[in-house]
XYZ file of C-alpha atoms in Angstrom:
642
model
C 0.000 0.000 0.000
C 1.442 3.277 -0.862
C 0.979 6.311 0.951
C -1.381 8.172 -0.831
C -3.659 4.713 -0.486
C -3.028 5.285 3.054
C -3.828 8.782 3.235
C -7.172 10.247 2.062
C -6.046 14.320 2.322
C -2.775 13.054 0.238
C -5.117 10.801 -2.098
C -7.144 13.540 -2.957
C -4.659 16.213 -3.537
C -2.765 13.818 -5.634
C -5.867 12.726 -7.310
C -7.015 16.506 -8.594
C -2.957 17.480 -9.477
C -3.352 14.519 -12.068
C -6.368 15.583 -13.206
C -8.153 19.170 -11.996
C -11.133 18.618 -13.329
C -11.568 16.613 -10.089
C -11.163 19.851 -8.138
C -14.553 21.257 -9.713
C -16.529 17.983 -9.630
C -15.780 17.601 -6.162
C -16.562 20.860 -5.202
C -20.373 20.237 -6.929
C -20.681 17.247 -5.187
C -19.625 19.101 -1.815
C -22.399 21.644 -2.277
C -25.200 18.887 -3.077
C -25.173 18.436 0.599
C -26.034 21.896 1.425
C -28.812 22.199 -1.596
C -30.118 18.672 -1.157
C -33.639 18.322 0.579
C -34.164 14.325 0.159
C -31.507 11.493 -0.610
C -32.825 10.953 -4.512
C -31.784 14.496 -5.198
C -28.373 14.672 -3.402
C -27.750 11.455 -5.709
C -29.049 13.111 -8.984
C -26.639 16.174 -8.218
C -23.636 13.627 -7.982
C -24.739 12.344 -11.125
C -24.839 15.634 -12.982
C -21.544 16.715 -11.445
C -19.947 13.312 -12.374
C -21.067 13.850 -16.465
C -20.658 17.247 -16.568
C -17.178 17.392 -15.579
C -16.055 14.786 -18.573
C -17.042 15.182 -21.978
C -19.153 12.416 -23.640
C -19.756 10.640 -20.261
C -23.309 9.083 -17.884
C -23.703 8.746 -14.586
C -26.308 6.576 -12.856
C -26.731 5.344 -9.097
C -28.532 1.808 -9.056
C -30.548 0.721 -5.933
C -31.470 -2.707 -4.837
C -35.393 -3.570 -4.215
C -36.848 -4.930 -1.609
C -37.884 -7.832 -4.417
C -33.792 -7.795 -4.818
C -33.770 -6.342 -8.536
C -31.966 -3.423 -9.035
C -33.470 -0.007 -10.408
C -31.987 3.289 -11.517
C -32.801 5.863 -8.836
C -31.132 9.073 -10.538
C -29.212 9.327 -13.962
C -26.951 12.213 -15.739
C -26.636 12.055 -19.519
C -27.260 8.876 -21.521
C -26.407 6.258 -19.485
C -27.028 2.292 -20.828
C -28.608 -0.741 -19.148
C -26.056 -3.010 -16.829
C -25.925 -6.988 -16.416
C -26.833 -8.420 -13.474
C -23.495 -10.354 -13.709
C -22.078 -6.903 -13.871
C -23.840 -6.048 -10.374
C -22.358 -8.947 -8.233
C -18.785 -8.458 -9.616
C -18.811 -5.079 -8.714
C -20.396 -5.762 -5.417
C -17.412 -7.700 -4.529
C -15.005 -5.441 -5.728
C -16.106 -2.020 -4.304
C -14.325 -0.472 -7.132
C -14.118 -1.424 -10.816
C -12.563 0.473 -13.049
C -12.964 0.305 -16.872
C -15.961 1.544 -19.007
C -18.605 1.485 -17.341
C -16.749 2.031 -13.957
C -18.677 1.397 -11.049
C -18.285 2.344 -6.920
C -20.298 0.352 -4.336
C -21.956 2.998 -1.477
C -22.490 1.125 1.111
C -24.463 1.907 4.062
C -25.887 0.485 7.541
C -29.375 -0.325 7.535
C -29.751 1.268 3.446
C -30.639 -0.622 0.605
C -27.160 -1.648 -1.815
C -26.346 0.951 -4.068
C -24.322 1.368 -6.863
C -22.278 4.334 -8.684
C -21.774 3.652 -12.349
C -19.862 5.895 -14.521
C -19.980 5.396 -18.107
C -17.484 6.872 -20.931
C -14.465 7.337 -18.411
C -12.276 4.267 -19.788
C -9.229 6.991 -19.204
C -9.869 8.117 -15.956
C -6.783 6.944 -13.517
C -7.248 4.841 -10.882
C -6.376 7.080 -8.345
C -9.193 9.384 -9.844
C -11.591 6.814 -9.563
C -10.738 6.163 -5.488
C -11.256 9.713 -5.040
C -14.146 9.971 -6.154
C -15.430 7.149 -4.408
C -14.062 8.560 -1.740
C -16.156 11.466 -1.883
C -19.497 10.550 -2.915
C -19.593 7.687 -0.079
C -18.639 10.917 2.275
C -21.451 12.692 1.331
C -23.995 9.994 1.581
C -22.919 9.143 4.226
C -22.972 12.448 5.793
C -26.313 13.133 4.326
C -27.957 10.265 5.641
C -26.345 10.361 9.158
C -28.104 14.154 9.190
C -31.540 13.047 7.481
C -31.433 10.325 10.407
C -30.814 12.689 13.087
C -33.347 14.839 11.993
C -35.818 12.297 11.493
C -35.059 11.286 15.306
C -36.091 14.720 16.049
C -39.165 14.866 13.893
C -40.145 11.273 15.605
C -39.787 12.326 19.018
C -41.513 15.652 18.819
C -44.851 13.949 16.604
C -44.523 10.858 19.551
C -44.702 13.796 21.863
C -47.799 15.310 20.465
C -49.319 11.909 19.704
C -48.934 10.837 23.398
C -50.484 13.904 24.163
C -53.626 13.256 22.546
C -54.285 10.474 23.897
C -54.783 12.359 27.360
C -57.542 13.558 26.304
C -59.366 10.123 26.178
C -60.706 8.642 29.405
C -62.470 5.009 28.231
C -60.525 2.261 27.342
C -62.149 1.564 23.709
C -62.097 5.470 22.757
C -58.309 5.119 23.741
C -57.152 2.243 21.879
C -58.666 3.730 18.710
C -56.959 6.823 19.036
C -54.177 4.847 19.488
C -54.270 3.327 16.378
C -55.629 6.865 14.598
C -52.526 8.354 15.460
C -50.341 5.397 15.013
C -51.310 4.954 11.218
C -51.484 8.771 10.696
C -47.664 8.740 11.914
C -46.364 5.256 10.451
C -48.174 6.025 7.462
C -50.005 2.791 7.740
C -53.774 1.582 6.134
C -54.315 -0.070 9.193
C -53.618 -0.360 12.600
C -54.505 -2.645 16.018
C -54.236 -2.584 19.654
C -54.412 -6.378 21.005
C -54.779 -7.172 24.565
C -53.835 -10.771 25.862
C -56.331 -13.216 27.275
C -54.449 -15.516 28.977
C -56.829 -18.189 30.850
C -58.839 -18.396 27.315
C -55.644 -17.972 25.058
C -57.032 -15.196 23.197
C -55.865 -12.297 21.662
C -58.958 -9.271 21.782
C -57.545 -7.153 18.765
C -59.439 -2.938 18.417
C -60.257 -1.598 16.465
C -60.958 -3.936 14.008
C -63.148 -2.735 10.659
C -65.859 -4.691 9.297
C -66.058 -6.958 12.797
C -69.350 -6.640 15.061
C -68.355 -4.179 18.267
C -64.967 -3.663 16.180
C -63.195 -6.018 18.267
C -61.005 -8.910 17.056
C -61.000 -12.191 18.724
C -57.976 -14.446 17.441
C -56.303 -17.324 18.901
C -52.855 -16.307 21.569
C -50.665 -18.922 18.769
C -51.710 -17.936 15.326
C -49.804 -15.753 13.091
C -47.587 -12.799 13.158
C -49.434 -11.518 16.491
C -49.505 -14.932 18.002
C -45.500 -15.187 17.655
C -44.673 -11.828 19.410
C -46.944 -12.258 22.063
C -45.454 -15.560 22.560
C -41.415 -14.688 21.826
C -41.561 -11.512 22.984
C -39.654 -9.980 20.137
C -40.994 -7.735 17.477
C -41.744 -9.270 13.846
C -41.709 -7.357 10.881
C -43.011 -9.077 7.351
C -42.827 -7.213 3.763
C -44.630 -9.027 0.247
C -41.762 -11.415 0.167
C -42.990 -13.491 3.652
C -46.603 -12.795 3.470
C -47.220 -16.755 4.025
C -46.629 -15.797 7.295
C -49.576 -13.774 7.456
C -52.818 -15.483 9.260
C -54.859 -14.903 6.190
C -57.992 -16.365 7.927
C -58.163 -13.381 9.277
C -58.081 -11.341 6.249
C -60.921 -12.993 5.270
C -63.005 -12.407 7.863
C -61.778 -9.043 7.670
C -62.653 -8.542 3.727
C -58.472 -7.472 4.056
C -55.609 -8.075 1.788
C -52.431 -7.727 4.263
C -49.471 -7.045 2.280
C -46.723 -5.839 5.032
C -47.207 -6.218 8.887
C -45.155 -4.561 11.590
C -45.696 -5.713 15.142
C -44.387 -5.224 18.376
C -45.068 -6.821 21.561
C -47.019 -4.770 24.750
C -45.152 -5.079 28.022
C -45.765 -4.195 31.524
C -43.214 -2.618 33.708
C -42.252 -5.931 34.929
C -41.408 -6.804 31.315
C -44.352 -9.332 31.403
C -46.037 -9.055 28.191
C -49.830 -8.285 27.885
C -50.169 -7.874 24.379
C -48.817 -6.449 21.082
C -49.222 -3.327 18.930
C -49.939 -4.459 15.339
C -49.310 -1.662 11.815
C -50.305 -3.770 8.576
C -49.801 -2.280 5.097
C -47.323 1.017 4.860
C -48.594 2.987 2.170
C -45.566 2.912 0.394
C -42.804 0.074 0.175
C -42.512 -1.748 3.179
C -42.044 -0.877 7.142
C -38.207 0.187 8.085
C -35.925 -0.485 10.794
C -36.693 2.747 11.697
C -40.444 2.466 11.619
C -39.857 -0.832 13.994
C -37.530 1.560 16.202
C -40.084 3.738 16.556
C -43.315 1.374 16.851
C -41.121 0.031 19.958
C -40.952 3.429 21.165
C -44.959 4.152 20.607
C -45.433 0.944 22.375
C -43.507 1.512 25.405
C -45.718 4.974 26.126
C -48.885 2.758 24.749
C -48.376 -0.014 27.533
C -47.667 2.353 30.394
C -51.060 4.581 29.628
C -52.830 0.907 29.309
C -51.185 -0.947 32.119
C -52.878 1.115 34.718
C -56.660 2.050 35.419
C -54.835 5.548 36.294
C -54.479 6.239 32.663
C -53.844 10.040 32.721
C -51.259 9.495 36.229
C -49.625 7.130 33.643
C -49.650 9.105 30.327
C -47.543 11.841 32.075
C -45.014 10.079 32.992
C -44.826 8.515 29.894
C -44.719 12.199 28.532
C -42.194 12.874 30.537
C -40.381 10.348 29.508
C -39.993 11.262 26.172
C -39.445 14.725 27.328
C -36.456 13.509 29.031
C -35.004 11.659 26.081
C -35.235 14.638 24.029
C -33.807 16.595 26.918
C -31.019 14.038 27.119
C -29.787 14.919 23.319
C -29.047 18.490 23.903
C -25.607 19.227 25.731
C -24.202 22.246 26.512
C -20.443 21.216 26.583
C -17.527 23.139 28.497
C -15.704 24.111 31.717
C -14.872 27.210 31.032
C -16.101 30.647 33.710
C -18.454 31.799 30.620
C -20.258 28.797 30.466
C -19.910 27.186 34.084
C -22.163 30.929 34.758
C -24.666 30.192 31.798
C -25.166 26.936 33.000
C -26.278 28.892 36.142
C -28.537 31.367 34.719
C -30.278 28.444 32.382
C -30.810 26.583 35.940
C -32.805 29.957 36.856
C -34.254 30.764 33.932
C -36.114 27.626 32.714
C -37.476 27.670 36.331
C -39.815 31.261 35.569
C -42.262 31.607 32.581
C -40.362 35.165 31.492
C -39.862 35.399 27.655
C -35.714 35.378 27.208
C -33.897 36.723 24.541
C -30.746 34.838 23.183
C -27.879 36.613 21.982
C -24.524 35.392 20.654
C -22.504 35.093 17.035
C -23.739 32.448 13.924
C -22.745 29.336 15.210
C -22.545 29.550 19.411
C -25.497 27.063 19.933
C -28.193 29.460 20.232
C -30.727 27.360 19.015
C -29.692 24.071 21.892
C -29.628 27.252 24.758
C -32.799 27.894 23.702
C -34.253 24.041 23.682
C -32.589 23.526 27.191
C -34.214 26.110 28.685
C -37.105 24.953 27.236
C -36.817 21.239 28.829
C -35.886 22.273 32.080
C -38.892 24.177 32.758
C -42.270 22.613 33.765
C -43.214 23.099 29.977
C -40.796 20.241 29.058
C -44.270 17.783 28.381
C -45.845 20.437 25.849
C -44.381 21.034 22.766
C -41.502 23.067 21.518
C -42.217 24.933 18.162
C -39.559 26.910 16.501
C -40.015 29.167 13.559
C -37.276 30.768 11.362
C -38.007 34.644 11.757
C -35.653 35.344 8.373
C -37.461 32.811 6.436
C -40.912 34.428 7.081
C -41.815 37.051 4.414
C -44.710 39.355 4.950
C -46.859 37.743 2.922
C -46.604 34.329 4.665
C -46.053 35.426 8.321
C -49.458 35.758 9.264
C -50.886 32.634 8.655
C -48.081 31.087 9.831
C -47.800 32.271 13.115
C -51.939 33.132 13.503
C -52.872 30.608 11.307
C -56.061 30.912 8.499
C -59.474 29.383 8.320
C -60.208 27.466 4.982
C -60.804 29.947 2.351
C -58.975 33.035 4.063
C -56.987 33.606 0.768
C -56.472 31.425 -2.672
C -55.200 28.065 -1.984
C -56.116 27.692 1.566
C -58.155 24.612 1.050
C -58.327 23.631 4.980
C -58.250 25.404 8.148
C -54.644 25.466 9.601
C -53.584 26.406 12.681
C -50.760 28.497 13.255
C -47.784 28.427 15.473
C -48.835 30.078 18.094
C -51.251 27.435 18.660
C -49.485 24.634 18.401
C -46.936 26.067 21.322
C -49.826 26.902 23.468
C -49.103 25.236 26.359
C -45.145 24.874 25.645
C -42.465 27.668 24.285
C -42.619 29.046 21.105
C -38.704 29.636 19.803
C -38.402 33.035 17.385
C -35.259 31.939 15.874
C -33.612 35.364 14.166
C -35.739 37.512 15.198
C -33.912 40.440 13.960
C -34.690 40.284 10.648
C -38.483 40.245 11.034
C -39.614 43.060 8.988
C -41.387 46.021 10.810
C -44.782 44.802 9.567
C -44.132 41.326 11.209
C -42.756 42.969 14.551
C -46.311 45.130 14.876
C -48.066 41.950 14.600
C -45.873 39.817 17.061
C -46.039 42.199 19.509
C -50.023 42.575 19.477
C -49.873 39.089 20.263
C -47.715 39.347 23.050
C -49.145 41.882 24.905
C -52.996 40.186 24.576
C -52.327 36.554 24.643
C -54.434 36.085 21.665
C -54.516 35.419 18.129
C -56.811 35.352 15.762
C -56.634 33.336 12.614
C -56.304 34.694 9.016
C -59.763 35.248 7.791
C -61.410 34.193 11.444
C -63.694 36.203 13.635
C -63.220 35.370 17.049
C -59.723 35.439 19.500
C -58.224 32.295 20.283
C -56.467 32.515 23.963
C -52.515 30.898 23.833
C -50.500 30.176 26.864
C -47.206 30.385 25.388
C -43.268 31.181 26.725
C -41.686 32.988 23.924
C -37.670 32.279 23.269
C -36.303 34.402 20.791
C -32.574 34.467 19.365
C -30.897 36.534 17.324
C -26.840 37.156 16.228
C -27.618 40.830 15.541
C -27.327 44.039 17.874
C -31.012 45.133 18.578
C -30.019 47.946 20.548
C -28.665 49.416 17.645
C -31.210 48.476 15.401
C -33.964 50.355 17.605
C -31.499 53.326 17.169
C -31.616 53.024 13.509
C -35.630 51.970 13.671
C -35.181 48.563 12.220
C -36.470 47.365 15.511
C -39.499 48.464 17.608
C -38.310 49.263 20.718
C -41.525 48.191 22.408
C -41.007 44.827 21.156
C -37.425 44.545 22.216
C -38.357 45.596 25.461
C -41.382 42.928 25.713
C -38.317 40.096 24.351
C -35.254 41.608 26.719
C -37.275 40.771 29.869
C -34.071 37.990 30.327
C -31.202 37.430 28.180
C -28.570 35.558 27.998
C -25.430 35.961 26.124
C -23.448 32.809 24.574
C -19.304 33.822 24.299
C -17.998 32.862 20.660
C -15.978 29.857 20.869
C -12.663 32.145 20.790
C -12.867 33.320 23.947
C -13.790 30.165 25.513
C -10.223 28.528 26.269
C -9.505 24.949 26.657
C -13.556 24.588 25.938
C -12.506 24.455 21.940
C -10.180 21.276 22.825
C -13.405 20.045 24.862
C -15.785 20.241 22.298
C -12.783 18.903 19.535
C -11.778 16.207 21.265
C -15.937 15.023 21.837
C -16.886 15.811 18.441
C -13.679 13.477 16.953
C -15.041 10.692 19.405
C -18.627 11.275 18.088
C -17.538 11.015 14.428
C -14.671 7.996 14.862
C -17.081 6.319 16.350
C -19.677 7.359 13.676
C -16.924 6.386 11.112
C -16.057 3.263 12.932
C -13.015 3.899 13.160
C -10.352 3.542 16.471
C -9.720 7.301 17.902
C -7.232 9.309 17.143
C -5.416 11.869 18.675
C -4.161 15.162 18.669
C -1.299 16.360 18.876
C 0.433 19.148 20.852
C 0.874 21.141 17.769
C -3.121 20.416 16.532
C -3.949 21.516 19.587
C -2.108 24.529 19.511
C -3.950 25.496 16.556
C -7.112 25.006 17.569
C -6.584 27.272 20.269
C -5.150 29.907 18.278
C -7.650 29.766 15.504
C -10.625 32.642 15.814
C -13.456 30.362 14.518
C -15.495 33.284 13.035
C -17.986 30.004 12.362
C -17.956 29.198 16.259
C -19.098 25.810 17.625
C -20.439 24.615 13.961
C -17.066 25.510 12.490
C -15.445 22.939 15.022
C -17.957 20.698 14.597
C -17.819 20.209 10.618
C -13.412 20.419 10.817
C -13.787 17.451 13.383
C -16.160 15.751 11.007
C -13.737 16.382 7.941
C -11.386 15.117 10.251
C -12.867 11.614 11.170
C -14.150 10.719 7.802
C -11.219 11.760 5.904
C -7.759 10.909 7.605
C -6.985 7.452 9.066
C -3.924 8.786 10.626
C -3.657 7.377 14.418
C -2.440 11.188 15.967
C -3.961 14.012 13.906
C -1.354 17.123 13.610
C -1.607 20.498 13.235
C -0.878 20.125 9.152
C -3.884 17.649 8.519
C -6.167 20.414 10.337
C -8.190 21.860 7.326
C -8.457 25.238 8.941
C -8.637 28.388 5.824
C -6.511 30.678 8.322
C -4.214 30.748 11.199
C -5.238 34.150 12.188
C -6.544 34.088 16.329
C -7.754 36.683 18.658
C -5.936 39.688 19.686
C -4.980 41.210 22.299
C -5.703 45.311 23.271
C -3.610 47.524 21.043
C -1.480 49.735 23.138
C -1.720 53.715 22.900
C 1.250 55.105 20.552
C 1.942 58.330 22.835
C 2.853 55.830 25.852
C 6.457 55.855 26.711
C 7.664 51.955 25.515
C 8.320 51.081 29.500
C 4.738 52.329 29.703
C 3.445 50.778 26.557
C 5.253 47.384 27.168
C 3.883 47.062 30.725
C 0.134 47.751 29.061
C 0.914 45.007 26.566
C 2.024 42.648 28.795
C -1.158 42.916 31.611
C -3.499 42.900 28.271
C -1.814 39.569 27.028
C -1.522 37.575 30.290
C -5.125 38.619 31.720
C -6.085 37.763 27.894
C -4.537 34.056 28.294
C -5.835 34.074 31.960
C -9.158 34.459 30.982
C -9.199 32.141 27.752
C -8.402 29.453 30.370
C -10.514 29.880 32.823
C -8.032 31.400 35.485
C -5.487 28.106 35.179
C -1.899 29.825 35.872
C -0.417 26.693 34.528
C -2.283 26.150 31.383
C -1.943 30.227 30.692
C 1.624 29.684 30.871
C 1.926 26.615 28.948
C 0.229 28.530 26.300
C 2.337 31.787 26.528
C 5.937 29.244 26.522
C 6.764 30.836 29.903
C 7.070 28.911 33.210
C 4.449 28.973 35.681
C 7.065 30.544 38.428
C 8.119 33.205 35.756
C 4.520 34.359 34.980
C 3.253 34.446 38.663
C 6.385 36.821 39.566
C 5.180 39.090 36.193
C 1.685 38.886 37.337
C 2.712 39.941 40.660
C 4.562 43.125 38.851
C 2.517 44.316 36.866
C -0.323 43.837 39.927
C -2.573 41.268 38.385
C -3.072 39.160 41.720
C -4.632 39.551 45.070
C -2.007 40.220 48.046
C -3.346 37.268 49.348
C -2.437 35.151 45.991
């Protein structure tokens, strides 16, 4: 193996100096991930990149069925039909080179896919590797977000789906919400609730259409229900194993069942009592994640129907999923700025005041803002956030006050608006300095009554809701300059707090490095590496102007892209070197004068970067700790007691 085999960075520099058309493709391919709203799309942009950048060439990525034949899912130029005796060579190879040329993507838990490239016979090796290098980086990146956001999505629709269901006191009314909102949020035809008869062996399955009373009477050892009642585990079947389906049952039922999902009902013993049944997703068949999350349903489902104290039960299941949403948020670092915001979150989420967030692109804003949120006693009700910037006149009403069906052309349904669906919860204004002046007149109406009233709608609908807002910009000055309505700042700046950018946060940036790099390795699967003194000195001595998400995407780059076992400062894929500065000194000083200024702005500068650690500061200044205590001492920078 030669070096640049071993090494990605050197692989792809080497890569486009033979050939810089590379340097453009790769760049295209780069931004699909920024432009790209669903997986098909970020793989039709790699396709157009690919033929674009060579002349007379196709590009198509294959995808395996669930039926195992293969299908085009995105195509660039003319590309022609492939063997299946092609497909399994280049399975097992990963990379094929010739005409076509093909690169395997794989992925956990995806269907196969392939990357064919047609017309690039000349195309070196090397070329080839880097470009499968990149593409399976950005799918892989893409998917890794898609899934966390999905996660998010899930959690917050479970949230509001448990929810409803404390609104529903009988048994029978409850079980077919349940299964309302579980096909509603699976996407399902169909969905049961069974409960298990033990002394008759029966399974007593609602709601069930086309049955008398809507209830389902099956025997406890037939079919898919009857094994996960039984085992205990979940069973998932798609159209290849429906001769596992009891299809006595569809025909009392007047039912074709083509896919089944279901997942067993257990009490907090882990006894279980019955099983939560999906049958036929709407389109293609149920997911790992849609089994993930059934599991999830289930686990709120069985602690609401374990107890005859249904609504005692529901909230703690609410909580519950509260808390696991509440557990994905971390505010990370040890440094005196955020040790104190820690402290004023604490005190904060405790009150129902409206807070203002201030602090640079990039400081976490947005998680400040959702763990203030979950530490309050709105944690159970929901969280709704709205992009101020993204809101244009025209569509701010209705989506913050919402519209009744016919308000305006193309509102075919009533639709509630955000202020709404935060009753109860916080409502997060996320830059809420660029709200035009229009918008800001209308926000604070609501604000000061508590009511809204709907687009096109007559009466006022009361909300109950704790406004967070957040913005990077200076509203002070903006009220000077009336971009800002200085009522409405003072109705928002009731409590603020301000996050520090990530250059004046110390040893926090090797913090927040060093658990990122763990994140992705292990993301990567890949052993941990480490950095070095020197990468660490340039961490610190970078001025992130892109804060927390700047660190976050250079540790990313990081993980993915270079195998190396200690990570130094020249494999960091920082654009500049240029760090914070220190107080300029005033030029009609006397230079014993000006040097003495210097030196107390520079030390109280390091002092403060690390959180007050004399050692560290002088590590970082190349002085000894003895030397910089007697300086400190001169130039008066410690207590008499120090």
């Amino acid at each position: 193996m030669t070096r640049s085999d071993h090494d990605p960075f050197q692989l792809l520099g080497a890569a486009i100096q033979e050939n810089p058309r590379l340097a453009t493709m790769l760049t295209q391919i780069w931004r699909q991930l920024d432009t790209a709203d669903q997986l098909l799309q970020l793989f039709t942009g790699i396709c157009r990149a690919l033929a674009e950048s060579f002349p007379k060439s196709a590009a198509q990525v294959l995808q395996q069925q669930s039926s195992g034949d293969w299908k085009p899912v995105a195509t660039a130029g003319n590309p022609g039909k492939v063997r299946s005796q092609q497909i399994d060579q280049w399975l097992q190879a990963e990379i094929s080179t010739g005409s076509p040329a093909a690169v395997s993507l794989p992925m956990d838990n995806e269907p196969q896919r392939l990357l064919i490239l047609e017309g690039v016979e000349s195309l070196p090796s090397q070329s080839l590797h880097a470009i499968a290098q990149v593409a399976r980086f950005a799918v892989n990146r893409f998917i890794e977000n898609q899934n966390k956001n999905d996660r998010a999505q899930r959690l917050k629709a479970m949230l509001n789906m448990v929810q409803r269901w404390h609104h529903t006191d009988d048994l029978v009314s409850l079980l077919n919400e349940m299964a309302q909102c579980s096909t509603e949020f699976f996407s399902a035809e169909r969905a049961s609730i069974f409960l298990w008869d033990k002394a008759k062996h029966q399974l007593i399955g609602r709601p069930a259409l086309g049955v008398e009373d809507g209830k389902l009477v099956v025997p406890d050892d037939k079919g898919v229900v009857g094994a996960v009642v039984q085992s205990g585990e979940p069973r998932r079947v798609d159209d290849m194993l429906g001769h596992e389906v009891n299809r006595e049952i569809d025909k009392q039922l007047e039912f074709h069942t083509r896919s089944l999902l279901c997942v067993p009902l257990k009490d907090r013993k882990g006894k279980v009592f019955g099983a939560f049944e999906l049958i036929n997703k709407k389109e293609g068949n149920f997911t790992t994640k849609d089994e993930q999350g059934l599991a999830e349903v289930a686990v709120h489902a069985a602690a609401v129907l374990e107890s005859s104290q249904q609504i005692a039960e529901l909230t703690e299941s609410r909580d519950r999923i509260a808390q696991a949403q509440a557990a994905e948020i971390q505010l990370i670092g040890e440094s005196l700025a955020m040790l104190e915001l820690r402290r004023n979150i604490d005190r904060i989420a405790a009150t129902r005041l409206p807070v203002l967030v201030l602090g640079e692109n990039g400081t976490g804003k947005e998680v400040v803002s959702r763990l203030i949120h979950y530490q309050s006693d709105r944690r159970g009700q929901p969280l709704v956030a709205v992009n101020c910037a993204a809101l244009p006149d025209t569509l701010l009403e209705s989506e913050l006050f919402g519209h009744e069906k016919g308000a305006f052309t193309g509102a075919h349904e009533t639709k509630a608006g955000k202020f709404e669906l935060a009753s109860g919860g916080t409502l997060f204004l996320d830059e809420i300095g660029d709200m035009s002046l229009t918008g800001q007149a209308k926000l604070l109406r609501v604000l000061e009554n508590h009511v809204v009233t709907r687009l096109g709608g007559q009466g006022d609908i009361e909300i109950d809701v704790r406004v967070v807002a957040a913005t990077n910009q200076d509203l002070p000055q903006l009220v000077k300059e009336n971009k800002f309505r200085q009522d409405l700042f003072y109705r928002l700046d009731v409590v603020s707090v301000t996050l520090p950018p990530l250059r004046d946060r110390g040893n926090d940036i090797l913090i927040l490095a060093e658990k990122f790099l763990d994140l992705f390795s292990r993301k990567a699967r890949r052993p941990l590496p480490q950095l070095s003194t020197d990468a660490k000195s340039r961490l610190l001595g970078h001025a992130w102007p892109g804060n927390i998400r700047e660190l976050r995407n250079t540790m990313e780059r990081i993980a993915f892209l270079c195998d190396r076992d200690v990570i130094t400062a020249d494999l960091i894929p920082l654009e500049t070197m240029t760090g914070p500065h220190v107080n300029q000194v005033p030029a009609q000083l006397d230079l014993a004068t000006a040097t003495e200024h210097f030196q107390a702005d520079f030390i109280s500068y390091h002092m403060e970067r690390t959180g007050g650690n004399m050692a560290q500061a002088a590590k970082n200044m190349g002085v000894h700790r003895s030397n910089l205590h007697r300086k400190m001492k001169q130039l008066g920078l410690l207590d008499e007691k120090e």
